[in-house]
Each structure stands twice: as C-alpha cells, then as structure tokens.
C-alpha cells in the first residue's frame, strides 16, 4: 500500500553532504508534484560540522514538523546521535545505514527503529568516476518513494547548478546508481500519486522578502543576525536589480534609522532582524510612531532571552512587538500564518505601513523562515494601499503635517514637494510639527495616532478560522501549522476542533476574533514561549474568557501536531 | 573660497535666494547669545548662496539644543532621536540623491551617543554635509561634560572635572575616512556660510566642526572669539599630514583642514528587472 | 480663621527669581514645622526663560498637586500667562501683583481671581542697598502665612548658602522689608499651627539616590537625560565620597553594560535613565536576566512616546518595564508610592536585585522625582538582603554557576575567588555556563529563572491598602498621592473609598492584591497614560475583574485629587 | 620585548603558570583551522607568562565566533551581548582594579556594532587589554562584510563588494586616544603572546588588532601568513608619526605601533564619609 506522506532524515558528519541530499530529495519530490518541507539541524561547530536534513513530502500541503520520521538515512554515524532528541523515531521507522559505518549509536538505537543495511560506500565504489554517497542514498530513497529518474536527475541539476560540470556529473552519476540499487532494499515507502498544480519551492524568509518587494519596499537597512540573515542575503541582489538598495548598517540602531530616513524620503522601507536586534530598535519604533513615518520591521524570532539559541525557533517576542518602547506607542503587529502566507503578510504589512504612516512589525520565526517548503504558487494577495502624499498647500504659514482633524490620517508629502515643507518630529508637537510642551497638543497628537491605529480594520486579512467546533485553538505564526494538523487528526478521530489563527496581532482585531470564537465553549491558546505572552495579551484585551486555557512552552523544539492533539483530546 | 575649489564642486547653483527665505520664522528656544544662532544664520546664508530652493533641502538632526535647528528653517526636516541623525540621513540620501541632505547637531549627539554613526558615516562617504555645533557640553540636559569637554571642567556630575583627554573630532574624522574636514566658528557666520557652501559642494561626506559657545553652561566660551584664528590650518589632501596638523593644533584654527578625493557612494542603479522575474526563481519547472 | 494648607505660585520672567522665591518660601514653612511640596514650571526657552514655582504647604503631608491655588504671586507678567492651564485659579484665589507691572494677562484674569495690588518695585526701592523683588514678595507672603522672621531669614540663608555674602545680605534685607510690608496687605492666608517632628526636605530623585546608597549601590553607569539627570548629579559627589564611582557612559548602551560589568564584579550597581534611554537598554536587561546578574535600573518617567516632553510627567513606561526585551525575560518592577517612599523603594530594589540576581526596574516619574517635598524623616526601611556568593567549589570539573537544583538561586562568587571560575553567559547555557543549544538546558534554565522570580514574595513590601470600602482605586507611583487625597475628600463627604497602591508591579503580587481587594465590588484603575497600560496588565494577570474600570489619560498634567474624586463619585 | 618596555610595566608577575592551566578544556566550536585557535593559545601563553592566577583574570567578550573565547579559558568570564564588551569591562575594571581584565572579540563586534565603545574606551583609557580577532568578516552569521572587509570582496549580501574603504582600526585607535596600539597575527602565537603580555602590562587602554583568518568564509586569508612581516612598524610615542606609519602601511606589519604615556583612569577613592553623613543634608535644622 502506498502512503500519503513520508518523513525522511539525511544525517551525517561535516562534509557528508546531508543537506544537499535533503535538498535534492525535496526538489525531486516537488518536481514530481508532491508538497514538501525541509528543515535543517546543525551541531555546535560554527560551520562544516555534523548536520541533518529533515524532509517531509506529501500529497497534501505540509505546515508542521512531523511527529515522527519514517526513515533515517545515516550517511555516517559520526556525532549524529546528538540530534536524536530532535528526530523522533519509533519501531515503525527504518534506519538506512551502511554496515561499514559501524553500529547504530545508542540514542538512535533505543528508538527500536528497524535497521536496513545499505552498502552505500561499496555501491559508489562500483560506479565509474568520482562518486558521492549522499547522492547515491538520495537516488535509492527517491526510487523507493516512487519518483522517476528524470525527477531525481533534474533535481540534482537544479541543486548543483552553480557548480562546475564535473561535480554535477559526479553527483548525477551517483544518484542514478543509487536509484538502481534500490531494487535490493526491502523498504516500502512508496508514495501515492500526487496532484499536480503550479508550485513554488520557497522558504519563509524568501517569501517575506518577496512579499516586501511586491509591497513596494525598495530600501532595506539591516545588520546580519541569525535566523534573519538569509532573508536579506536573498533580498539584496534582487533589490539592487529592482533599482532599490540594501544597506548594511553598522548596527541595528543605524539600520532602523536608515530605513526610517529612507521612508521619510518617500521610499517604502524595511528593516529585518531577530530578537537582540529588535530590542535595540524599539527606541526608533517609538520615533516612527510619534513622527508618523511608515516602516516595516521583520523580526524572525529565535530562542531567547538575550542571545539564547540563535539558530532555533521560538515565539517569545510577542511582548516586545506589542509593548516594546517607552511611552504610548501603539503600532501594528502581524504574523504570517504559514510559509505560504509569508509573502502575502509581508506585502500586506508594507501596504498598511504606508497607508497608516506607522511602523508595522512582522513577527516571523525561525521555523517559518528557514523551512524550505513546497507551496501552491497561487496564493491570495492583498490589495495595494499607498501613502497619502497630497497635502493642501497652506495659503500662509507652515504646512500642517500633523493637523488635528476628523481624519487622523494626514498627508505626508515627500521632501522635494514645493510649498509643503515639514519637519518629522519625535517630540510632542503642534499641528505644523514644531515642538510643544502643553497638555493640549500632547493629548491631541496622542489621540490622533491612537485613532489612526484604532481605525485600522484588516477586514478579511485579520486572520483565519477553520471549523466550527465548540473547542477552539488560538494560535499564530509557525504554531498554526501544527495546530491545524492536530485539528485534522482530531477531526479524523471524530473530535473536531476549531482553529483560529491571528494574522493581525495588534491592534487586536477584537470583533473578528469574537466572531471567530462565536459559540466556542473551550478556548486554548497555543504558543511557543514560557510566559504565555499571547495568552496574557488576549486576556488583557478581554478577547478570551478568563477560563481560557494556555498551552505555552519555549522552543527550541517546534510544536509537533501530536503534542497539541494530545493536550486538546 | 578659491576658484580651484569651486571648480571641483558637484553642482552649480540654479537660482539665487535670499538667506531669509531659509528661515521658518519659528522662535528658537535657544538662550539669548547662544552660538547656535550664528550657525543658523550661516546655514541660511550658505544655502541661499548654494541656490537650491528650500523644498529640495532636508535638515536632519538628533536631540539637543543644537538639534532643534531644523524647526527654524523653511526647508524639510527630520528631528529624530538622540544620536541617530547620520543614520537617518544616510537612508534618506541614498534613496533620494536628488535632495540636498544636511545633518546638524551637537557634540553630545554626534560624538557621544552618535559616535558609532559618526565614524561609519565618515567611512561610508555618502554625499552629505554634517555640521556639529560643538559647545563642549550637553546643553539641553543642563550642563554635563561631553566627549569634547576639557578634562578639568568642573560640573555637578563630575566634580573637579571628568579627567579625560577630550575627543578630537577632526582627527577621528580623518582616521575614519571623511572626505572633507573643516572647522568653523559660530561667531563668524559669513566665514561659516562659506565653509558650509564648500562642504555641501564637495563630493562625499563633508564634516564641519563648529565652535558654538553655550553661553549658559559654559560662559567662559565667550572668550573663544579671541582665540579663534582663521588660517593656521591649511587644506591638506594627505591624511597623515592633516592628522599631524590637527593633533598639533590647539583647536582654534578655523578653515578647511582636509579635502580628499574619494568618490561618494553611487546612487542606486536603474531597475533592470520586474518583481515577476524574481518570482520565476521559485517555480519548479 | 486660619487654614490647614496653602497653595502659592511665584511666577515671573527669566531672571525674576521665581524659583528662589518658591524655594525660600517652602524652606521657611518647613522650618516652621509645616509639610510642603514644590514643583517647577518652565517656558520653552532652554534656560533663563519665564518660570513658575508651585508651592504647597500644609499641616499634613502633601502628596499631590492641588486642585487650585490660593495665591498667585506675579513677580512680573512677562510670558507668564502661558502657564495658566497648569495653574488653576478661581474666584477664591488672590493674585498678588505690582500695579506697575501692568494689567493681569487675560488667561489669568479669566479665572476671576481677586487682584491684590502689591507695590513690590516701590517697596524694594525704599530699602537700603541692592534689593530683590522676589525676596520681598516671599517675606510678605511668609508674614501673611504666619511664619516668623527667623524662619524666613534662615530659609534665605539656606537657599543662598553658596552665594557671596553681599548677595545673601541683599536677599535677606529684601525678605525682611517684605515681611514688614505685609501689614499693608489685606489677604488672609494665615496657617494653623503646625505639628513638629523630624523632617527632611528632599526630592524624589534625591530620595531614590539616597535609597540606592543605603541599599549598597556603589557603582552607577549613566547618561544624562531629563528628568533623571538631577538624580545622578546629586548622587555623583556623594558616591565618590563613599568610595564608589559614577561613570558617564558614551550612551545608554554603555551605561547599562558598565553597570552590569560592575555588578558582575561584585559591586551593587545601578543605571538611571528616562524613557528613551530605557528603550535602548532593554537588550541588556535581557542579558542580565539570562546571565542572572543583579542590576537596578531607575526610570524616571516622562511624557512620551519618543522624545515627547522631556521635562513633564507621565506613567507610560509600564509596558516597557514589564514586557520590554525579546524572549522570555521575567524581571522585577517596582514603583515608589510617594516621595516619602522613594528611598525605601530604591533601597528595597537594590536588595532584591542582589538577592535574586536579577534586574530590578524602579519606575519613578517626573512628578515624584522633581517634587521637592517635606517628609517625615522617619520612614520604614527594608531589611538588608545580599547576594549569595558562597558556592561549593567543585571537586572536579567546572563550577556550576547555573546549577539546576531545588533552589533556583545559585551562588555567584565574584571574580577573584579561587576555584570558582565561571562565565556569565547570555546564550542558552548548561549548568557550568557553557553555550548549549538543546531543548534540555534551554527549558531547564528558563524554568530556573522563572522559578526564581516566582519565588520572590515581597511580603508587606508588596504595596499598601488604605480603607476597606467596596470601591477601590488601584494606583501606583505619583498617582497614589492624588488618589489618596481624593479618597480623603470622598471619605469626608461620607463616601469612603479604598486605595490600593502597588509598590511591586512585576511579578504581580497576586495574592497580596487579592487580599487588598477582598470585598471590593467596584475596581477603578487610575494611571497616567493613554493606553491604560496598568489596567490591561492587571487584566492579563486576572488580577482584577473584567468589569473593572479604567481611568487613564496621558500627561503632562499631573492628576489632581478632584479629577479622581469626581470620577469615583 | 625590550628591557625598556618591561621596565615600564605596572605589575610584576607574582608566580609562574603553565599555559595549559589557562585552558578550560571545553571544545571550541570553531572550524578546524580557524585563526582564533592561535589567539587562544597566545592568550594562554601570555597569561601564563604574566603570572597572575586564572581566578584573578576576567575575559570579557561580546558575540561572534571570536567572542566565544572566554568559555575556553579557565579564568572568569563575561560573555555579554553583541558589541558591548568594552562597556561591561569598563564597569568591571573601574570597580575591581585588582582584577586583570581582558576584552576579546571580533571585527564585527568591536568595529561595527561596538564602534562607539571602541573609540570611547580608547579615550577613557581604563587599564585593560583589548584583543580583536580581525578576520574581516562576520564569521558567526556566515560571511557578510565587516567594516574591515576589502571594498571588492564579493558576498551574497553585497554582490561585487561593499564598495567602501575599509575601516582602519589602528588609525582610529590612535586618533581616539588608545595608549598602546599593536598588530599581531594568530599564526604566530608566541609573538602574539609577547604582545599580549606587553599590552597587559602597559598602563591604560591597550589595543591589539590580531589578523586571525576565517578559513571558512575567507579561505584566501590563509595567504596572510605570507604577507605578514614582523618589523616594518616601529614603536612610536608620537601620535602623528604613528598615524602616518599606519596609514602608509599595507596592514600586514606586525608589532607594537604606538605606546603613549597617558595615565590610566585612577581607581575609586577610599570612603571618606558614611551614608548617615549624607542624610544630614536633608534635615531642616
Ligand atoms: C536616548 C537619549 N538619551 C539621552 C537623552 C537626553 N539628552 C537630550 S539632549 C542631550 C545632549 C545634548 O548635547 P549636545 O548634542 O551637545 O547638544 P547641545 O544641547 O549641547 O546643543 C541628551 C543627553 C535623550 N533625549 N535621548
Ligand atoms: C544585537 C545583535 N545583532 C546582531 C547579532 C548577530 N551577530 C552575531 S555575531 C555577529 C558578527 C560577528 O562578527 P565578528 O565580531 O567579526 O566575529 P567573528 O564571528 O567574525 O569572529 C553578528 C552580526 C547579534 N547576536 N546581536
Ligand atoms: S543651554 Fe547653551 S547650547 Fe543650549 S540654548 Fe542655551 S546657550 Fe545654547
Ligand atoms: S566561521 Fe570563520 S571565524 Fe568562525 S569559527 Fe569558522 S573559521 Fe573561525
Ligand atoms: Mg553640546
Ligand atoms: Mg569577524
């Protein structure tokens, strides 16, 4: 019997090529029409140490890491068992390893997974020319899963497209001989036939970058920080070709202020960071609020506090995103609900920042950002919105950039516009933007900005609600995927659960959320941090009943569907 | 300014303005006699001579008495947070090379909290002018020693003096790569206006340290007018020689100290692709 | 009939000496045995512009600005009417002004206050030698209030003690002639006889500094910022003489890290700032949390967001104090409940930081910090607590600074201790403090720190509760004073109200608060910010019912008792 | 090191250690061949020669591959946040002058995000040693250009090169007031150990820029061992001359470049009053 999905790990020491193996396998499956997702694990060594590629493929979209892996491919056994806690195996799992590589390490062995001997080293020796064990393994696994050689070969060509031809050839050859060798393996991992559609292979970080570009962002100020660096590394050359610019600031203070300066000049601008950098940026977020300047800030969350675990996931920056900055500094906070949603959320964030002249914080996380995922390329997109720039030129006196009127959204003509000169002002100011210290302007401008944020109604973009059960899971970001998968399983077991995902976190879309929770008797807020930050925030907004339950635990392990399902059940 | 210098400017004036047209009319919060009035006058005059209209000019500043200046001019302005003016100006100028971007502020704003942006702005060499009104004190917070304060200046927070050798902004600017380094005096607004014009037109990052007395917390600085001399520093295109000059100087020589020939950061390239081209990268065909 | 209290304003243009007048009057009253409080108002000019000294004196302690002023002394009328909104006058008020100074400006006149002509300029002309109008006025007001010349003269000598003798003499002389001139004025502002006791004249900022010194703080890293600068300016010379040191950092990032480095070395350390600086410090707060290093951070709150109004009060940094920093970074937050409580709260904060190896944030505000107040010098003081430094030297291997044991408080021997070498670590770490990236140490250390904070029970130091009515006002910081005064008036009107003041804000002393709110049917949370930050925080902690009411408005005007009383009534 | 230099040190060694006693035994996360191994060895050797026991030494660092170093030594350590090591060390040394405080980190940590603390530490001249492992790249974040990266070094984030003249740490250190400036090479741990010993003992703020290759992201830096030469930079006590030397140098001359004679910041004074004395100030009698 064929299966709907398959979870495979390729692991090995530094230089074993586990990551390329995973990449080729994922791509081959994607080409064949499957959905899929790949995540990476690395040892402590900064670079070149042991690693594991965690790949899932399925005929359905994948949004969560699996409860368990079907297959563990050991390219060698060196230091690999340190990953055991992050790679759940059980007796139904198979371990494909070369007998020459020695015995299965105890941490893996204790899972009781079945050992399937696979003479990879011997196998590649028999082929002609330079050969690669990792590709040999991929070829075999691909064949067993039911892929065609075409798909495997094309995937190898894709992954190694920047390498010299002899390298590509050697990899191709190994994959092909591995493919052939599969005949000797008794391992049933054959996949059901996939449904074909237009698909993309993309990571959450890339998708956010793409969304920002679609949203018009043409300036990025940033400072490298894991796990956000690959976002900007992907973005930089594309932005340049689009006539934009990415500037590496000397630090995050520079980066966010560069972005704010560019935005003041009329260019939609963004900064991209992770927790430590975000903490440094909150003073300037306050400036963007006070001076009413659009800004997109992407925070790819990682495990904190402080430097924490730079490369691993957590959802613990909610407090900082919602509350960070001194003074009354209301801002807009959003989070993509899946990798597939990253582009749309980032695009939406860019529009909202521009239209509401305010900082918009996008809370992504390492799990979304660094999951290379196969998604349907046809995703809903937000309607463009733009900054108001057409101010009424004053007959006399200065232009009232910060006019107090019925509409709190007052035009901000870019510098270069004659007769509308204004000063962006972070001090309490009067309508023309001059510093003022009386209660009148202070309260008036605080009200103006609060009204602006209160008027932001995301409409259907507030989030999503799936199902209508009286039990609801409320989640955001990378926790939505596992929650939905848990709900699918619970539904299959006859215990349907509603899943409510927030795309807009602040200002809390209270009315939409209330509608989504209509008829719910049990509310469970699931999030990935210790302090139950979202839960307390929702309570503080009276958006959930005080009897609501909280499921909150820190990273660095991603939520697995079974974890949520077993809590709910 | 000599002919040679003008000949190397990047832009010619396109129309002529009166200095008054650069004033916003707002009443400065500065204490009567504050040196910053002279800097304001010099900026108005320098910009009038430069000839670009107020709406094509943006004054960017941080926080401090001196940083209040943008509100007093009729140009566009960005009065940001303390110490980050150079960063904001960098983002602005890199995306809007058509604008004249001038950064102003104090010694605290620029050399203390803003020190990192100062050295990196010098290095980055974006085409803009940075005018520091140095009164060797945090004026706005009512008189604490700044990086340029004399070691023995007595204050509440550092009784008997802070005891540190003052920061040498000119030496640091040269070491960090500024392309134009000068010293002016607020008591000579015309001379300063000429330096400002020169600095605006010089390619790359131009830095003018202005001695601008704080009459309230450093009343003894009224003696500066007797100490300044307009000539001892000569224009040097050699960084080592310029450094030697500035290290040997007593800090009161006025004029252009260094002019380098580094090219400013280039503006962004014209778009060569569309977003749709990028999306193709993700397809699986 | 004599009165229990008197509220007087001395106002005038730059150079008129309004502040010295206020200072002398307050001090003279204090010497006579009255309680009192003085606040200052300044015009827009950085220095030397118009100003007003707001002075209240009373036979009872004063903790709030008054609803109205009894007497407005105009040293001249120049630009003074800009303060009108901040100086409530009514028809029962008197305005003492020199007819020579011209007509009462319209903003003052519209209060319908009675004009009492007082020929000050003439008066000082008739005395011999150089004379001062401001002292002349103080002398007269002092006499009318019923002070003795001795007290007035001693106050002049105190206030001008650092001035040359001829200046002191001139001021004395003017005060004395003014005192004599009062006979010509028909103005009944005579005070009841005071109760004598040991008193101090101190500002909240000074009191916090003193409390920190009492608490053992011997290092301060700071960067000037209004309204915190005078705190450190007062502190610096005293700290030096105590063998400690205050270092001016190049910015707040330096300041807070200097303090943390000093603390790591074993010296109780503090940083002092206001909103913008606090925003810059939150990354390092996270480090102090993660590495478990004691630190006191004093935030003298001012009107925000961004640069806001530097010199005026607001309570809008609660969010930042409670939630600021990425990751799960629980910390302790306290606020003094009055000027009299500032020293004790700061001392307590220093002890708690040391004992719990954690950052403690003290939320003061401009109203508390810059109110020069007469208080009883005998205030309750917290019991000393100290840092645990006696670790068990490891028999082999490294010292387990971050040991996971029943007691989450693990010793931190200072550097220099042989055999206990450890590394303060901001990355997720194992027990010996080496970076680790597994779920095990990550969760274990997060739990360790959370447990530590959860175990902090302030006992009687949690806050205070006055009264037992079914209606309760919950407040903190400078809002407690007006709330208590409102409660006094309501009680006098036969409508008693309970006042619950939080000294410890985080972790919320839930049990103590619940006890304080026992039997309450109506809860009103009063705070000085737009976003109702405390209210939402309390809701988020389920510490108040969802039906609780919120009274929240931004600064820069302080709460006046009538404002709270009329809401409650 | 010459006799003259040793004669001016502040402290004499009080006992003798083996370099191994300064190793913690923890396994570095560094890539095999990383230059930082050489710096670690040099620190162990230099400290062993210095002769103070591990518990009297504190290694302070920020974030980066290089900043992991404190965990590999048997001394006390403070592994703080990115870029703030010098500030933390300043607070530590000023309150604990009895400790040997050494700050270590990378070019990103020290010259990029930490640039302001760098120039102000030079100016403040607290008696400590700062060792920067300069690999001209952000190693930990996997290869982006740092302030010292060559203008044309190609990377994902700056295709074709960042296009900026590299930051000159030595020139900036001298301009900012460092009292001791040297350059070392991780490939010569013994020579570097001598510099470290010398820097520790020199009064005030000592700064050693160490060329420490990143074999992973800058494999071409393995060529540095052919470029370094141990002598072209001579000890100069004149700041202008030292600046001239460093500006003219290609960046591969090793040794002590500058030694100044500024006195280090003095330790706090002994207590002369008690808190009770202060309280009297508030009484009304
Ligand atoms: C982040 C932050 N820290 C501190 C302050 C307080 N502050 C305002 S102005 C200033 C110093 C101003 O000195 P300078 O730049 O020399 O300007 P001046 O007033 O002397 O012209 C400081 C410390 C602030 N506004 N923001
Ligand atoms: C505030 C903050 N911003 C960014 C980072 C990410 N980060 C970690 S190390 C590093 C740069 C390291 O470069 P360098 O100091 O040269 O050290 P190397 O790894 O090259 O030794 C960066 C940007 C961080 N940890 N914290
Ligand atoms: S305080 Fe000093 S710097 Fe500020 S306005 Fe007054 S004179 Fe100028
Ligand atoms: S990445 Fe470079 S700097 Fe970091 S450990 Fe590897 S070789 Fe060293
Ligand atoms: Mg200044
Ligand atoms: Mg580096």
Short mmCIF file of C-alpha atoms in Angstrom, two decimals, chain A residues 134-342:
data_model
loop_
_atom_site.label_atom_id
_atom_site.label_comp_id
_atom_site.label_asym_id
_atom_site.label_seq_id
_atom_site.Cartn_x
_atom_site.Cartn_y
_atom_site.Cartn_z
CA UNK A 134 24.87 11.21 -0.32
CA UNK A 135 23.55 11.27 -3.88
CA UNK A 136 23.66 7.52 -4.03
CA UNK A 137 21.41 7.48 -0.98
CA UNK A 138 19.06 10.06 -2.44
CA UNK A 139 18.79 8.09 -5.64
CA UNK A 140 17.83 5.00 -3.72
CA UNK A 141 15.31 6.73 -1.49
CA UNK A 142 13.84 8.54 -4.49
CA UNK A 143 13.37 5.29 -6.32
CA UNK A 144 11.77 3.64 -3.30
CA UNK A 145 9.40 6.58 -2.93
CA UNK A 146 8.34 6.07 -6.50
CA UNK A 147 9.98 9.04 -8.17
CA UNK A 148 11.20 8.87 -11.73
CA UNK A 149 14.91 9.10 -12.55
CA UNK A 150 14.06 12.20 -14.54
CA UNK A 151 12.85 13.99 -11.47
CA UNK A 152 15.85 12.93 -9.45
CA UNK A 153 18.29 13.93 -12.16
CA UNK A 154 16.63 17.30 -12.72
CA UNK A 155 16.71 17.95 -9.00
CA UNK A 156 20.44 17.19 -8.88
CA UNK A 157 20.99 19.58 -11.78
CA UNK A 158 18.95 22.26 -10.02
CA UNK A 159 20.72 21.97 -6.70
CA UNK A 160 24.21 21.93 -8.19
CA UNK A 161 23.54 24.44 -10.94
CA UNK A 162 26.31 26.80 -9.80
CA UNK A 163 28.91 24.02 -9.54
CA UNK A 164 31.46 23.03 -12.18
CA UNK A 165 30.17 20.47 -14.68
CA UNK A 166 32.40 17.64 -13.45
CA UNK A 167 30.92 17.99 -10.00
CA UNK A 168 27.40 17.99 -11.40
CA UNK A 169 28.23 14.92 -13.45
CA UNK A 170 29.64 13.03 -10.49
CA UNK A 171 26.56 13.80 -8.42
CA UNK A 172 24.24 12.79 -11.23
CA UNK A 173 26.06 9.55 -11.73
CA UNK A 174 25.85 8.66 -8.05
CA UNK A 175 22.17 9.46 -7.88
CA UNK A 176 21.50 7.27 -10.88
CA UNK A 177 23.45 4.33 -9.48
CA UNK A 178 21.72 4.77 -6.14
CA UNK A 179 18.40 4.76 -7.95
CA UNK A 180 19.29 1.45 -9.50
CA UNK A 181 20.50 0.00 -6.21
CA UNK A 182 17.11 0.46 -4.58
CA UNK A 183 15.94 -2.77 -6.06
CA UNK A 184 17.96 -4.59 -3.39
CA UNK A 185 16.30 -2.82 -0.48
CA UNK A 186 13.17 -4.08 1.20
CA UNK A 187 11.62 -0.89 2.34
CA UNK A 188 8.09 0.17 1.46
CA UNK A 189 7.99 3.96 1.33
CA UNK A 190 6.16 4.31 -1.95
CA UNK A 191 4.07 7.46 -2.17
CA UNK A 192 0.57 7.85 -3.57
CA UNK A 193 0.36 9.65 -6.87
CA UNK A 194 0.42 13.40 -6.38
CA UNK A 195 -1.98 16.09 -7.60
CA UNK A 196 -0.22 18.47 -9.94
CA UNK A 197 -0.51 22.24 -9.75
CA UNK A 198 1.69 25.31 -10.09
CA UNK A 199 4.01 25.18 -7.13
CA UNK A 200 6.90 27.08 -5.64
CA UNK A 201 9.80 25.88 -3.62
CA UNK A 202 10.45 28.68 -1.19
CA UNK A 203 11.47 29.38 2.38
CA UNK A 204 9.52 31.64 4.70
CA UNK A 205 12.41 34.08 4.71
CA UNK A 206 12.44 34.24 0.93
CA UNK A 207 8.68 34.59 0.84
CA UNK A 208 8.76 37.51 3.25
CA UNK A 209 11.40 39.15 1.11
CA UNK A 210 9.32 38.59 -1.98
CA UNK A 211 6.22 39.94 -0.30
CA UNK A 212 8.08 43.06 0.73
CA UNK A 213 9.24 43.59 -2.84
CA UNK A 214 5.70 43.08 -4.10
CA UNK A 215 4.55 45.55 -1.47
CA UNK A 216 6.87 48.16 -2.91
CA UNK A 217 9.72 48.04 -0.41
CA UNK A 218 12.77 49.47 -2.14
CA UNK A 219 15.09 50.21 0.73
CA UNK A 220 16.35 47.89 3.42
CA UNK A 221 18.61 48.84 6.28
CA UNK A 222 19.82 45.83 8.19
CA UNK A 223 22.52 44.22 10.24
CA UNK A 224 23.15 40.48 9.97
CA UNK A 225 21.55 38.27 12.58
CA UNK A 226 20.60 34.63 12.60
CA UNK A 227 17.98 33.48 11.55
CA UNK A 228 17.17 36.60 9.54
CA UNK A 229 20.39 36.88 7.60
CA UNK A 230 19.43 34.60 4.75
CA UNK A 231 16.32 36.72 4.21
CA UNK A 232 18.38 39.79 3.47
CA UNK A 233 21.07 37.82 1.65
CA UNK A 234 18.43 36.61 -0.74
CA UNK A 235 16.89 40.04 -0.94
CA UNK A 236 19.99 42.16 -1.58
CA UNK A 237 20.78 41.29 -5.21
CA UNK A 238 17.11 41.32 -6.19
CA UNK A 239 16.51 44.66 -4.58
CA UNK A 240 19.51 46.09 -6.43
CA UNK A 241 18.14 44.87 -9.74
CA UNK A 242 14.79 46.44 -8.95
CA UNK A 243 16.51 49.80 -8.52
CA UNK A 244 16.40 49.62 -4.77
CA UNK A 245 19.12 49.34 -2.23
CA UNK A 246 20.07 47.32 0.80
CA UNK A 247 22.49 48.95 3.19
CA UNK A 248 24.38 47.11 5.87
CA UNK A 249 24.23 49.35 8.90
CA UNK A 250 26.98 49.45 11.48
CA UNK A 251 24.41 48.15 13.98
CA UNK A 252 20.66 47.83 14.41
CA UNK A 253 20.31 51.41 15.60
CA UNK A 254 21.76 52.56 12.32
CA UNK A 255 19.76 50.04 10.30
CA UNK A 256 16.37 51.02 11.59
CA UNK A 257 17.14 54.71 11.40
CA UNK A 258 18.41 54.35 7.85
CA UNK A 259 15.16 52.68 6.95
CA UNK A 260 13.20 55.42 8.67
CA UNK A 261 15.18 58.12 6.86
CA UNK A 262 14.56 56.43 3.52
CA UNK A 263 10.87 56.13 4.32
CA UNK A 264 10.68 59.80 5.25
CA UNK A 265 12.07 60.47 1.79
CA UNK A 266 9.13 58.62 0.25
CA UNK A 267 10.62 55.17 -0.35
CA UNK A 268 8.83 52.25 1.30
CA UNK A 269 11.46 50.87 3.62
CA UNK A 270 12.08 47.89 5.85
CA UNK A 271 14.47 46.56 8.40
CA UNK A 272 14.94 42.89 9.14
CA UNK A 273 16.24 41.46 12.36
CA UNK A 274 15.82 38.95 15.18
CA UNK A 275 15.29 39.37 18.92
CA UNK A 276 18.52 41.06 20.04
CA UNK A 277 18.42 43.49 17.16
CA UNK A 278 14.73 44.13 17.68
CA UNK A 279 15.37 45.05 21.31
CA UNK A 280 17.83 47.66 20.12
CA UNK A 281 15.31 49.09 17.69
CA UNK A 282 12.42 49.91 19.98
CA UNK A 283 13.50 53.46 20.67
CA UNK A 284 13.26 54.20 16.97
CA UNK A 285 9.95 52.37 16.68
CA UNK A 286 8.71 54.97 19.12
CA UNK A 287 10.03 57.71 16.84
CA UNK A 288 8.25 56.19 13.85
CA UNK A 289 5.04 56.17 15.90
CA UNK A 290 5.44 59.75 17.12
CA UNK A 291 6.61 61.23 13.83
CA UNK A 292 4.14 59.05 11.89
CA UNK A 293 6.55 57.53 9.42
CA UNK A 294 5.84 54.20 7.70
CA UNK A 295 8.25 51.38 8.46
CA UNK A 296 8.22 47.62 8.15
CA UNK A 297 10.19 45.72 10.75
CA UNK A 298 10.55 41.99 10.24
CA UNK A 299 11.54 40.01 13.31
CA UNK A 300 12.45 36.42 12.56
CA UNK A 301 12.07 35.13 16.10
CA UNK A 302 14.57 32.78 17.64
CA UNK A 303 15.01 31.25 21.07
CA UNK A 304 15.66 33.87 23.73
CA UNK A 305 16.12 35.63 26.05
CA UNK A 306 19.33 37.53 25.30
CA UNK A 307 21.47 35.73 22.74
CA UNK A 308 19.64 32.49 23.53
CA UNK A 309 19.89 29.96 20.71
CA UNK A 310 20.41 31.92 17.54
CA UNK A 311 19.56 29.17 15.11
CA UNK A 312 16.45 27.76 16.73
CA UNK A 313 12.83 28.70 16.85
CA UNK A 314 10.63 30.28 19.48
CA UNK A 315 7.69 32.69 19.63
CA UNK A 316 8.82 34.78 22.52
CA UNK A 317 8.99 38.29 21.08
CA UNK A 318 5.24 38.95 21.24
CA UNK A 319 5.63 41.13 24.31
CA UNK A 320 8.34 43.19 22.72
CA UNK A 321 6.43 43.54 19.46
CA UNK A 322 3.18 44.60 21.12
CA UNK A 323 4.52 46.59 24.05
CA UNK A 324 8.16 47.46 23.33
CA UNK A 325 9.03 51.19 23.50
CA UNK A 326 8.55 53.75 26.21
CA UNK A 327 5.51 55.99 26.18
CA UNK A 328 2.19 55.37 24.49
CA UNK A 329 3.41 53.95 21.22
CA UNK A 330 0.63 51.94 19.56
CA UNK A 331 1.76 50.08 16.48
CA UNK A 332 0.59 47.32 14.18
CA UNK A 333 1.86 43.76 14.61
CA UNK A 334 1.27 40.92 12.18
CA UNK A 335 2.42 37.35 11.79
CA UNK A 336 2.30 35.08 8.76
CA UNK A 337 0.15 32.01 9.38
CA UNK A 338 2.31 29.64 7.34
CA UNK A 339 5.19 29.66 4.90
CA UNK A 340 2.62 30.01 2.14
CA UNK A 341 1.23 33.08 3.90
CA UNK A 342 4.60 34.81 4.37
#
